[in-house]
Amino acid sequence: MDLAQSILEGNRLALARTLTLVENDQPEGQKAINALFAHTGRAHLIGITGAPGTGKSSLVNQLARHYRRPAAGMPARQVAIVAVDPTSPFTGGAILGDRIRMRNLSGDAGVFIRSMASRGTLGGLAATTASLVQVFDAAGYEIILIETVGAGQDEIEIARLAHTTLVVEAPGLGDDIQAIKAGILEIADILVINKADQSGVENTERALRGMLELAHPTRRPFLGEANPTPENETPLWIPPIMRTIATADEGTPELIEKIGEHRQHLLESGEWQQRERERLSTEMRMVLRESLLQEWLAQIPDGAYQAALDSLYQRQISPRQAVQQLLQNNKETKP
Amino acid sequence: MDLAQSILEGNRLALARTLTLVENDQPEGQKAINALFAHTGRAHLIGITGAPGTGKSSLVNQLARHYRRPAAGMPARQVAIVAVDPTSPFTGGAILGDRIRMRNLSGDAGVFIRSMASRGTLGGLAATTASLVQVFDAAGYEIILIETVGAGQDEIEIARLAHTTLVVEAPGLGDDIQAIKAGILEIADILVINKADQSGVENTERALRGMLELAHPTRRPFLGEANPTPENETPLWIPPIMRTIATADEGTPELIEKIGEHRQHLLESGEWQQRERERLSTEMRMVLRESLLQEWLAQIPDGAYQAALDSLYQRQISPRQAVQQLLQNNKETKP
């Protein structure tokens, strides 16, 4: 079976198989991506992140359900969910999670759910997620929901994959989590207070608003963006704060509308294209770096690497000195 | 001033300056590390991680205070604290934190506190932390407390730097955080329930014990270690659960004793040396990979990299195909 061709024809089995090959970094998976790549670039990638206990997964399910319904002027969209949980050591947990979720969205061929709990794959979690998303994108999934837990470096890298990032909070999770909130504001395009029927929702909203003002005191571009200069002024996007009750399906249509507005903003400001390019450029650089290392290791004399390691273990040289020595010796021994 | 020499002579100003140079990835900092590296390998690196709100920082302060007191058969030790908070976008926060902490431990020249809030440095947060720790180690700090927030990939990598990793929990943080607890058990050498005077402590301990049993059902080595084979059986370390009340300074001496036992276990089982070697080997590999990339980029024809990027942006080729093409063309143009 030609996997890429079958995927383009809408074969779900081929899709599932390719996702597994890609996740396990198999050559056949890469071959499929090469063939599919020209068909990517159409999907809206939506990242959803937040601490455990915020009801993030229920919200993702509701979003999927709503995207599946034709609405005013909007056809039903094909939806993929990629759930990334690097903190779970038991892949069994991820599989179980899939089954429970499948029940809620079952019977709908327009939704495809994939959980990843792996870490430490060659390119890292973010690289594998990027590849999975490319497969879904080529397969015609117009909405790709990427769900992550927490606010580590990993989550921030995965969030960078997305065009639109939702950060989910919930009332009453305590003021202790201010630090996480502060860090995650950098990546939030939309802030969602889920479980908005719980007490303390006003406090949470006030706290978030305060932090937003701290982060955008003079309506500057997001932290981490280039410094604003007069010639590249674009309309600014200040992350709105939305309230939802995912378990009662309240607030989802308004949230979807806001996600659409953000997409429009990205397209009009040129940021959509800019984010795409940054993403592809980063991916290429990572693959190149790893390839160069593998090539180089394959051609150095036997034992050279181990000899450098031994000197390092005996603390005769520092890690950087060991690398300098390896590079130097290899040059000298070449014709 | 010869920074390395001054550090070895106990000059705190030289130490502070070198730490800044290292954190900013300056050549002078690396020069100092090269000179200092032969003096490393003596410190006990203790990682302390846990969610915000567990009172982790208070616990770290108490540990530092106790290590500074001469106890039964144990001289006072020099203590360094490296606080890593990748979620904080405002370095000002880290600096403020330092000031507050300094007040508690002030006037004690045997304690040195350093906060890092940077991310996105060349080698990443874990690499920078590793370098800072090498400087402290060479400077004669026998106890190095590395404090991190949360349970992302970053924290797990930083925890791998440590010989002994403490995972701090607190009662009543909710059962929703099970996922984090499960993930973090992999890296825990000692589990600490801080705020042990709060209600719910029994539940927390029971939950942790249940998860420990799940993780070590037949007393196997830690997840992530090589499969146990009959010939490499070593005495096993099952993470103990300790209770503390850092604000009332209760439980700290017992915790310090347990940390000492773990150190003993590592030394006797050979794991101490094994962890050191893995750490150094990983560091060398990362530096090598980045160096090879930089060297390679410096010698390819002008425009070749950009041309590959352009084909990628137009989705004519996938990221891996772009890399293959770059590597191939570069070989062909060589004499």
Short mmCIF file of N, CA, C and O in Angstrom, two decimals, chain A residues 25 30 34 37-38 40-41 52-53 85 87 89-90 119-120 134 151 153-154 156 176 179-180 182-183 186 214 223 276-277 280-281 283-285 287-297 305 308-309 312-313 315 317-323 326-327 331, chain B residues 25 30 34 37-38 40-41 52-53 85 87 89-90 119-120 134 151 153-154 156 176 179-180 182-183 186 214 223 276-277 280-281 283-285 287-297 305 308-309 312-313 315 317-323 326-327 331:
data_model
loop_
_atom_site.label_atom_id
_atom_site.label_comp_id
_atom_site.label_asym_id
_atom_site.label_seq_id
_atom_site.Cartn_x
_atom_site.Cartn_y
_atom_site.Cartn_z
N ASP A 25 9.77 7.03 14.51
CA ASP A 25 10.91 7.49 13.71
C ASP A 25 11.38 6.44 12.71
O ASP A 25 12.58 6.22 12.53
N GLN A 30 8.98 8.64 7.38
CA GLN A 30 9.61 9.81 6.79
C GLN A 30 9.33 9.87 5.29
O GLN A 30 9.09 10.94 4.74
N ASN A 34 7.64 12.96 3.29
CA ASN A 34 8.22 13.59 2.09
C ASN A 34 7.19 13.70 0.98
O ASN A 34 7.09 14.73 0.30
N PHE A 37 4.29 16.23 2.06
CA PHE A 37 4.61 17.58 2.53
C PHE A 37 4.02 18.68 1.65
O PHE A 37 3.59 19.72 2.16
N ALA A 38 3.99 18.43 0.35
CA ALA A 38 3.45 19.45 -0.56
C ALA A 38 1.98 19.75 -0.28
O ALA A 38 1.46 20.80 -0.67
N THR A 40 0.69 20.06 2.74
CA THR A 40 0.51 20.66 4.06
C THR A 40 0.39 22.18 3.95
O THR A 40 0.60 22.75 2.89
N GLY A 41 0.06 22.80 5.08
CA GLY A 41 0.01 24.26 5.11
C GLY A 41 -1.41 24.81 5.09
O GLY A 41 -1.60 26.01 5.04
N PRO A 52 -2.85 20.60 35.04
CA PRO A 52 -3.84 19.55 35.28
C PRO A 52 -4.93 20.11 36.21
O PRO A 52 -4.65 20.95 37.06
N GLY A 53 -6.15 19.68 36.00
CA GLY A 53 -7.24 20.13 36.87
C GLY A 53 -8.01 21.31 36.33
O GLY A 53 -8.98 21.76 36.93
N ASP A 85 1.43 14.31 26.43
CA ASP A 85 1.61 14.34 27.88
C ASP A 85 2.96 13.78 28.25
O ASP A 85 3.11 12.61 28.54
N THR A 87 4.60 14.08 30.82
CA THR A 87 4.82 13.72 32.23
C THR A 87 4.33 12.31 32.52
O THR A 87 4.61 11.78 33.58
N PRO A 89 4.59 8.55 32.36
CA PRO A 89 5.58 7.54 32.00
C PRO A 89 4.92 6.29 31.43
O PRO A 89 5.56 5.46 30.84
N PHE A 90 3.62 6.16 31.63
CA PHE A 90 2.95 4.94 31.21
C PHE A 90 2.14 5.21 29.95
O PHE A 90 1.10 5.84 29.99
N ARG A 119 8.79 10.24 25.11
CA ARG A 119 9.74 11.33 25.17
C ARG A 119 11.11 10.74 24.89
O ARG A 119 11.28 9.55 24.92
N GLY A 120 12.03 11.60 24.58
CA GLY A 120 13.38 11.10 24.33
C GLY A 120 13.52 10.47 22.97
O GLY A 120 14.48 9.78 22.71
N GLN A 134 2.02 17.43 10.55
CA GLN A 134 2.15 17.50 9.09
C GLN A 134 1.32 16.41 8.41
O GLN A 134 0.69 16.65 7.38
N ALA A 151 3.67 23.87 31.79
CA ALA A 151 4.30 25.06 31.25
C ALA A 151 5.80 24.94 31.18
O ALA A 151 6.52 25.90 31.38
N GLN A 153 9.49 23.85 29.19
CA GLN A 153 10.12 24.25 27.93
C GLN A 153 9.47 23.49 26.77
O GLN A 153 9.21 24.05 25.72
N ASP A 154 9.24 22.21 27.00
CA ASP A 154 8.58 21.36 26.02
C ASP A 154 7.26 21.92 25.55
O ASP A 154 6.97 21.98 24.36
N ILE A 156 6.23 24.90 25.80
CA ILE A 156 6.40 26.17 25.13
C ILE A 156 6.86 25.93 23.69
O ILE A 156 6.39 26.57 22.76
N ASP A 176 -0.81 30.46 44.36
CA ASP A 176 0.55 29.94 44.32
C ASP A 176 1.02 29.72 42.90
O ASP A 176 2.21 29.64 42.65
N ALA A 179 3.44 31.98 39.32
CA ALA A 179 4.67 31.86 38.55
C ALA A 179 4.38 31.22 37.20
O ALA A 179 4.81 31.70 36.16
N ILE A 180 3.63 30.13 37.22
CA ILE A 180 3.30 29.45 35.99
C ILE A 180 2.48 30.36 35.10
O ILE A 180 2.70 30.48 33.91
N ALA A 182 2.50 33.52 34.97
CA ALA A 182 3.33 34.58 34.41
C ALA A 182 4.12 34.05 33.23
O ALA A 182 4.19 34.68 32.18
N GLY A 183 4.68 32.86 33.36
CA GLY A 183 5.49 32.31 32.29
C GLY A 183 4.68 32.00 31.06
O GLY A 183 5.12 32.21 29.93
N GLU A 186 3.34 34.53 28.06
CA GLU A 186 4.12 34.81 26.86
C GLU A 186 3.59 34.10 25.64
O GLU A 186 3.75 34.58 24.52
N LEU A 214 0.65 43.89 33.08
CA LEU A 214 2.07 43.90 33.38
C LEU A 214 2.88 43.51 32.15
O LEU A 214 3.93 44.08 31.85
N LEU A 223 6.18 39.62 24.35
CA LEU A 223 7.55 39.38 24.78
C LEU A 223 8.16 38.36 23.83
O LEU A 223 7.51 37.41 23.42
N GLU A 276 4.79 30.27 10.30
CA GLU A 276 5.04 29.06 9.49
C GLU A 276 6.52 28.94 9.15
O GLU A 276 7.12 27.88 9.25
N ARG A 277 7.09 30.07 8.72
CA ARG A 277 8.48 30.05 8.29
C ARG A 277 9.42 29.76 9.44
O ARG A 277 10.36 28.97 9.32
N LEU A 280 9.24 26.02 10.23
CA LEU A 280 9.92 25.15 9.27
C LEU A 280 11.43 25.33 9.36
O LEU A 280 12.19 24.36 9.30
N SER A 281 11.86 26.55 9.55
CA SER A 281 13.29 26.83 9.63
C SER A 281 13.91 26.17 10.87
O SER A 281 14.99 25.58 10.82
N GLU A 283 12.73 23.51 12.37
CA GLU A 283 12.73 22.06 12.17
C GLU A 283 13.90 21.63 11.30
O GLU A 283 14.61 20.67 11.61
N MET A 284 14.14 22.37 10.23
CA MET A 284 15.25 22.02 9.34
C MET A 284 16.58 22.08 10.08
O MET A 284 17.43 21.20 9.94
N ARG A 285 16.75 23.10 10.90
CA ARG A 285 18.00 23.27 11.62
C ARG A 285 18.26 22.11 12.58
O ARG A 285 19.38 21.63 12.72
N VAL A 287 17.09 19.02 12.35
CA VAL A 287 17.39 17.80 11.59
C VAL A 287 18.82 17.87 11.07
O VAL A 287 19.58 16.90 11.15
N LEU A 288 19.22 19.04 10.59
CA LEU A 288 20.57 19.22 10.06
C LEU A 288 21.61 18.95 11.14
O LEU A 288 22.59 18.23 10.93
N ARG A 289 21.40 19.50 12.30
CA ARG A 289 22.34 19.37 13.41
C ARG A 289 22.54 17.91 13.78
O ARG A 289 23.66 17.43 13.95
N GLU A 290 21.43 17.19 13.87
CA GLU A 290 21.52 15.79 14.24
C GLU A 290 22.16 14.97 13.11
O GLU A 290 22.98 14.07 13.37
N SER A 291 21.84 15.29 11.87
CA SER A 291 22.42 14.56 10.73
C SER A 291 23.92 14.76 10.68
O SER A 291 24.68 13.82 10.42
N LEU A 292 24.36 16.01 10.88
CA LEU A 292 25.79 16.30 10.84
C LEU A 292 26.53 15.51 11.92
O LEU A 292 27.60 14.97 11.68
N LEU A 293 25.93 15.44 13.10
CA LEU A 293 26.56 14.69 14.19
C LEU A 293 26.71 13.22 13.80
O LEU A 293 27.78 12.63 13.94
N GLN A 294 25.64 12.63 13.26
CA GLN A 294 25.68 11.21 12.91
C GLN A 294 26.72 10.94 11.82
O GLN A 294 27.48 9.98 11.89
N GLU A 295 26.73 11.81 10.80
CA GLU A 295 27.71 11.66 9.72
C GLU A 295 29.12 11.74 10.25
O GLU A 295 30.00 10.96 9.87
N TRP A 296 29.35 12.71 11.09
CA TRP A 296 30.69 12.96 11.62
C TRP A 296 31.16 11.79 12.48
O TRP A 296 32.29 11.33 12.36
N LEU A 297 30.25 11.29 13.30
CA LEU A 297 30.61 10.18 14.18
C LEU A 297 30.96 8.93 13.36
O LEU A 297 31.83 8.15 13.74
N TYR A 305 36.44 8.82 19.82
CA TYR A 305 35.38 9.37 20.65
C TYR A 305 35.53 8.87 22.08
O TYR A 305 35.45 9.63 23.05
N ALA A 308 38.36 10.57 23.96
CA ALA A 308 37.98 11.90 24.45
C ALA A 308 37.11 11.78 25.70
O ALA A 308 37.30 12.49 26.69
N LEU A 309 36.19 10.83 25.65
CA LEU A 309 35.33 10.60 26.81
C LEU A 309 36.16 10.23 28.04
O LEU A 309 35.91 10.71 29.14
N LEU A 312 37.80 13.07 29.58
CA LEU A 312 36.77 13.87 30.24
C LEU A 312 36.40 13.25 31.59
O LEU A 312 36.34 13.94 32.61
N TYR A 313 36.19 11.94 31.60
CA TYR A 313 35.84 11.25 32.85
C TYR A 313 36.91 11.45 33.91
O TYR A 313 36.62 11.52 35.09
N ARG A 315 38.60 14.00 34.17
CA ARG A 315 38.62 15.45 34.40
C ARG A 315 39.95 16.09 34.01
O ARG A 315 40.38 17.08 34.59
N ILE A 317 40.25 17.19 30.93
CA ILE A 317 39.75 18.24 30.04
C ILE A 317 38.27 18.45 30.30
O ILE A 317 37.57 17.55 30.74
N SER A 318 37.81 19.67 30.00
CA SER A 318 36.39 19.98 30.17
C SER A 318 35.62 19.49 28.95
O SER A 318 36.23 19.18 27.92
N PRO A 319 34.29 19.43 29.03
CA PRO A 319 33.52 18.97 27.87
C PRO A 319 33.84 19.75 26.59
O PRO A 319 33.99 19.17 25.53
N ARG A 320 33.97 21.06 26.72
CA ARG A 320 34.25 21.85 25.50
C ARG A 320 35.66 21.61 24.98
O ARG A 320 35.90 21.60 23.78
N GLN A 321 36.60 21.41 25.91
CA GLN A 321 37.96 21.09 25.46
C GLN A 321 37.98 19.73 24.75
O GLN A 321 38.70 19.53 23.78
N ALA A 322 37.19 18.78 25.27
CA ALA A 322 37.12 17.46 24.64
C ALA A 322 36.63 17.58 23.20
O ALA A 322 37.16 16.94 22.28
N VAL A 323 35.63 18.44 23.01
CA VAL A 323 35.08 18.63 21.66
C VAL A 323 36.12 19.28 20.75
O VAL A 323 36.34 18.85 19.61
N LEU A 326 38.66 16.71 19.73
CA LEU A 326 38.11 15.77 18.74
C LEU A 326 38.08 16.40 17.35
O LEU A 326 38.51 15.79 16.37
N LEU A 327 37.60 17.63 17.27
CA LEU A 327 37.49 18.30 15.97
C LEU A 327 38.87 18.54 15.38
O LEU A 327 39.09 18.35 14.18
N LYS A 331 40.65 16.77 11.90
CA LYS A 331 41.12 17.55 10.76
C LYS A 331 42.54 17.16 10.37
O LYS A 331 42.87 17.05 9.20
N ASP B 25 27.11 32.87 28.38
CA ASP B 25 27.83 32.11 27.35
C ASP B 25 28.99 32.92 26.76
O ASP B 25 29.21 32.92 25.54
N GLN B 30 33.89 30.36 29.64
CA GLN B 30 34.31 29.03 29.23
C GLN B 30 35.78 28.80 29.56
O GLN B 30 36.18 27.71 29.98
N ASN B 34 37.28 25.75 31.76
CA ASN B 34 38.37 24.87 31.33
C ASN B 34 39.45 24.75 32.42
O ASN B 34 39.97 23.68 32.68
N PHE B 37 37.98 22.92 35.63
CA PHE B 37 37.32 21.61 35.50
C PHE B 37 38.01 20.49 36.28
O PHE B 37 37.35 19.61 36.84
N ALA B 38 39.34 20.55 36.32
CA ALA B 38 40.10 19.51 37.04
C ALA B 38 39.75 19.49 38.53
O ALA B 38 39.98 18.49 39.22
N THR B 40 36.71 19.83 39.74
CA THR B 40 35.31 19.47 39.97
C THR B 40 35.18 17.99 40.32
O THR B 40 36.15 17.24 40.24
N GLY B 41 33.99 17.61 40.71
CA GLY B 41 33.72 16.19 40.98
C GLY B 41 33.66 15.88 42.46
O GLY B 41 33.52 14.73 42.85
N PRO B 52 4.67 24.59 42.17
CA PRO B 52 4.57 25.80 42.98
C PRO B 52 3.56 25.57 44.10
O PRO B 52 2.59 24.82 43.92
N GLY B 53 3.79 26.15 45.25
CA GLY B 53 2.87 26.01 46.37
C GLY B 53 3.22 24.89 47.33
O GLY B 53 2.55 24.69 48.34
N ASP B 85 14.16 28.83 37.32
CA ASP B 85 12.73 28.98 37.10
C ASP B 85 12.47 29.36 35.65
O ASP B 85 12.36 30.53 35.32
N THR B 87 9.90 29.19 33.97
CA THR B 87 8.57 29.71 33.66
C THR B 87 8.48 31.21 33.89
O THR B 87 7.52 31.83 33.51
N PRO B 89 9.21 34.82 33.08
CA PRO B 89 9.75 35.60 31.98
C PRO B 89 10.48 36.85 32.46
O PRO B 89 11.19 37.48 31.71
N PHE B 90 10.29 37.19 33.71
CA PHE B 90 10.85 38.43 34.23
C PHE B 90 12.05 38.13 35.10
O PHE B 90 11.91 37.65 36.22
N ARG B 119 16.18 31.49 29.50
CA ARG B 119 15.99 30.28 28.71
C ARG B 119 16.35 30.64 27.29
O ARG B 119 16.52 31.78 26.94
N GLY B 120 16.52 29.61 26.49
CA GLY B 120 16.85 29.89 25.11
C GLY B 120 18.31 30.26 24.92
O GLY B 120 18.69 30.77 23.88
N GLN B 134 29.39 23.33 37.76
CA GLN B 134 30.82 23.04 37.69
C GLN B 134 31.65 24.13 38.37
O GLN B 134 32.63 23.85 39.06
N ALA B 151 7.47 19.91 36.33
CA ALA B 151 7.84 18.56 35.91
C ALA B 151 7.93 18.43 34.40
O ALA B 151 7.61 17.40 33.85
N GLN B 153 10.09 18.62 30.67
CA GLN B 153 11.29 17.95 30.17
C GLN B 153 12.54 18.63 30.73
O GLN B 153 13.50 17.98 31.12
N ASP B 154 12.49 19.94 30.78
CA ASP B 154 13.58 20.74 31.33
C ASP B 154 13.95 20.33 32.74
O ASP B 154 15.12 20.14 33.06
N ILE B 156 13.26 17.61 34.20
CA ILE B 156 13.75 16.25 34.23
C ILE B 156 15.21 16.21 33.80
O ILE B 156 16.03 15.52 34.39
N ASP B 176 -5.97 15.94 41.22
CA ASP B 176 -5.84 16.22 39.80
C ASP B 176 -4.40 16.17 39.35
O ASP B 176 -4.11 16.03 38.18
N ALA B 179 -1.14 13.10 37.44
CA ALA B 179 -0.32 12.91 36.24
C ALA B 179 1.10 13.38 36.49
O ALA B 179 2.07 12.71 36.19
N ILE B 180 1.21 14.57 37.08
CA ILE B 180 2.53 15.11 37.37
C ILE B 180 3.26 14.21 38.35
O ILE B 180 4.42 13.89 38.19
N ALA B 182 2.90 11.09 38.78
CA ALA B 182 3.34 9.86 38.13
C ALA B 182 4.60 10.09 37.33
O ALA B 182 5.55 9.33 37.40
N GLY B 183 4.63 11.19 36.58
CA GLY B 183 5.78 11.46 35.75
C GLY B 183 7.04 11.70 36.56
O GLY B 183 8.13 11.28 36.20
N GLU B 186 9.60 8.99 38.41
CA GLU B 186 10.76 8.42 37.72
C GLU B 186 12.06 9.03 38.19
O GLU B 186 13.10 8.38 38.15
N LEU B 214 3.19 1.03 42.24
CA LEU B 214 2.91 0.86 40.82
C LEU B 214 4.20 0.94 40.00
O LEU B 214 4.42 0.19 39.06
N LEU B 223 12.50 3.08 36.29
CA LEU B 223 12.15 3.20 34.88
C LEU B 223 13.23 3.98 34.18
O LEU B 223 13.77 4.93 34.72
N GLU B 276 27.74 10.34 36.99
CA GLU B 276 28.71 11.35 36.59
C GLU B 276 29.08 11.18 35.12
O GLU B 276 29.15 12.13 34.36
N ARG B 277 29.33 9.93 34.75
CA ARG B 277 29.77 9.66 33.39
C ARG B 277 28.68 9.95 32.38
O ARG B 277 28.93 10.55 31.34
N LEU B 280 28.48 13.76 31.95
CA LEU B 280 29.57 14.34 31.17
C LEU B 280 29.46 13.96 29.70
O LEU B 280 29.70 14.77 28.81
N SER B 281 29.09 12.72 29.47
CA SER B 281 28.99 12.23 28.10
C SER B 281 27.88 12.96 27.34
O SER B 281 28.04 13.35 26.18
N GLU B 283 26.78 15.96 28.03
CA GLU B 283 27.19 17.35 27.84
C GLU B 283 28.14 17.46 26.63
O GLU B 283 27.98 18.34 25.79
N MET B 284 29.08 16.53 26.55
CA MET B 284 30.03 16.56 25.44
C MET B 284 29.31 16.41 24.10
O MET B 284 29.60 17.11 23.14
N ARG B 285 28.35 15.51 24.05
CA ARG B 285 27.62 15.25 22.81
C ARG B 285 26.84 16.48 22.34
O ARG B 285 26.82 16.80 21.15
N VAL B 287 27.54 19.65 23.03
CA VAL B 287 28.48 20.67 22.58
C VAL B 287 29.01 20.30 21.20
O VAL B 287 29.10 21.15 20.30
N LEU B 288 29.32 19.04 21.01
CA LEU B 288 29.83 18.56 19.72
C LEU B 288 28.82 18.82 18.60
O LEU B 288 29.17 19.34 17.54
N ARG B 289 27.58 18.48 18.86
CA ARG B 289 26.53 18.63 17.87
C ARG B 289 26.40 20.09 17.41
O ARG B 289 26.33 20.40 16.23
N GLU B 290 26.39 20.98 18.41
CA GLU B 290 26.24 22.40 18.08
C GLU B 290 27.49 22.92 17.36
O GLU B 290 27.40 23.70 16.42
N SER B 291 28.67 22.46 17.79
CA SER B 291 29.91 22.91 17.15
C SER B 291 29.97 22.47 15.70
O SER B 291 30.39 23.23 14.81
N LEU B 292 29.59 21.22 15.45
CA LEU B 292 29.61 20.70 14.07
C LEU B 292 28.68 21.51 13.18
O LEU B 292 29.02 21.84 12.05
N LEU B 293 27.52 21.86 13.71
CA LEU B 293 26.57 22.67 12.93
C LEU B 293 27.19 24.01 12.57
O LEU B 293 27.16 24.44 11.42
N GLN B 294 27.78 24.67 13.58
CA GLN B 294 28.35 26.00 13.34
C GLN B 294 29.49 25.92 12.32
O GLN B 294 29.58 26.76 11.43
N GLU B 295 30.36 24.93 12.46
CA GLU B 295 31.48 24.74 11.52
C GLU B 295 30.96 24.53 10.11
O GLU B 295 31.48 25.09 9.15
N TRP B 296 29.97 23.67 10.02
CA TRP B 296 29.45 23.31 8.71
C TRP B 296 28.81 24.51 8.03
O TRP B 296 29.02 24.77 6.86
N LEU B 297 28.04 25.26 8.80
CA LEU B 297 27.36 26.43 8.25
C LEU B 297 28.36 27.47 7.74
O LEU B 297 28.11 28.16 6.76
N TYR B 305 22.08 27.74 2.05
CA TYR B 305 21.16 27.50 3.16
C TYR B 305 19.83 28.19 2.88
O TYR B 305 18.76 27.61 3.04
N ALA B 308 17.74 26.38 0.27
CA ALA B 308 17.05 25.21 0.82
C ALA B 308 15.82 25.66 1.61
O ALA B 308 14.74 25.08 1.50
N LEU B 309 16.01 26.72 2.40
CA LEU B 309 14.88 27.27 3.17
C LEU B 309 13.74 27.69 2.25
O LEU B 309 12.58 27.43 2.53
N LEU B 312 11.80 24.90 1.00
CA LEU B 312 11.01 24.38 2.11
C LEU B 312 9.77 25.25 2.33
O LEU B 312 8.65 24.74 2.47
N TYR B 313 9.96 26.58 2.34
CA TYR B 313 8.84 27.49 2.57
C TYR B 313 7.77 27.31 1.49
O TYR B 313 6.58 27.45 1.75
N ARG B 315 7.13 24.60 0.19
CA ARG B 315 6.68 23.22 0.37
C ARG B 315 6.98 22.33 -0.84
O ARG B 315 6.25 21.39 -1.12
N ILE B 317 9.85 20.73 -0.88
CA ILE B 317 10.55 19.63 -0.21
C ILE B 317 10.25 19.69 1.28
O ILE B 317 9.95 20.74 1.83
N SER B 318 10.35 18.52 1.93
CA SER B 318 10.11 18.46 3.38
C SER B 318 11.39 18.87 4.11
O SER B 318 12.46 18.93 3.51
N PRO B 319 11.30 19.15 5.42
CA PRO B 319 12.51 19.54 6.15
C PRO B 319 13.65 18.52 6.00
O PRO B 319 14.79 18.90 5.80
N ARG B 320 13.33 17.23 6.05
CA ARG B 320 14.41 16.24 5.93
C ARG B 320 14.97 16.19 4.52
O ARG B 320 16.16 15.97 4.33
N GLN B 321 14.10 16.38 3.54
CA GLN B 321 14.61 16.42 2.17
C GLN B 321 15.51 17.63 1.96
O GLN B 321 16.53 17.54 1.27
N ALA B 322 15.16 18.74 2.59
CA ALA B 322 15.98 19.95 2.48
C ALA B 322 17.38 19.68 3.04
O ALA B 322 18.38 20.09 2.47
N VAL B 323 17.43 18.96 4.16
CA VAL B 323 18.72 18.65 4.78
C VAL B 323 19.52 17.72 3.89
O VAL B 323 20.72 17.93 3.66
N LEU B 326 20.99 19.69 1.05
CA LEU B 326 22.10 20.53 1.49
C LEU B 326 23.37 19.70 1.66
O LEU B 326 24.44 20.09 1.18
N LEU B 327 23.25 18.57 2.30
CA LEU B 327 24.42 17.73 2.57
C LEU B 327 24.99 17.20 1.26
O LEU B 327 26.20 17.17 1.06
N LYS B 331 28.72 18.13 -0.64
CA LYS B 331 29.74 17.12 -0.94
C LYS B 331 30.20 17.22 -2.40
O LYS B 331 31.37 17.11 -2.70
#
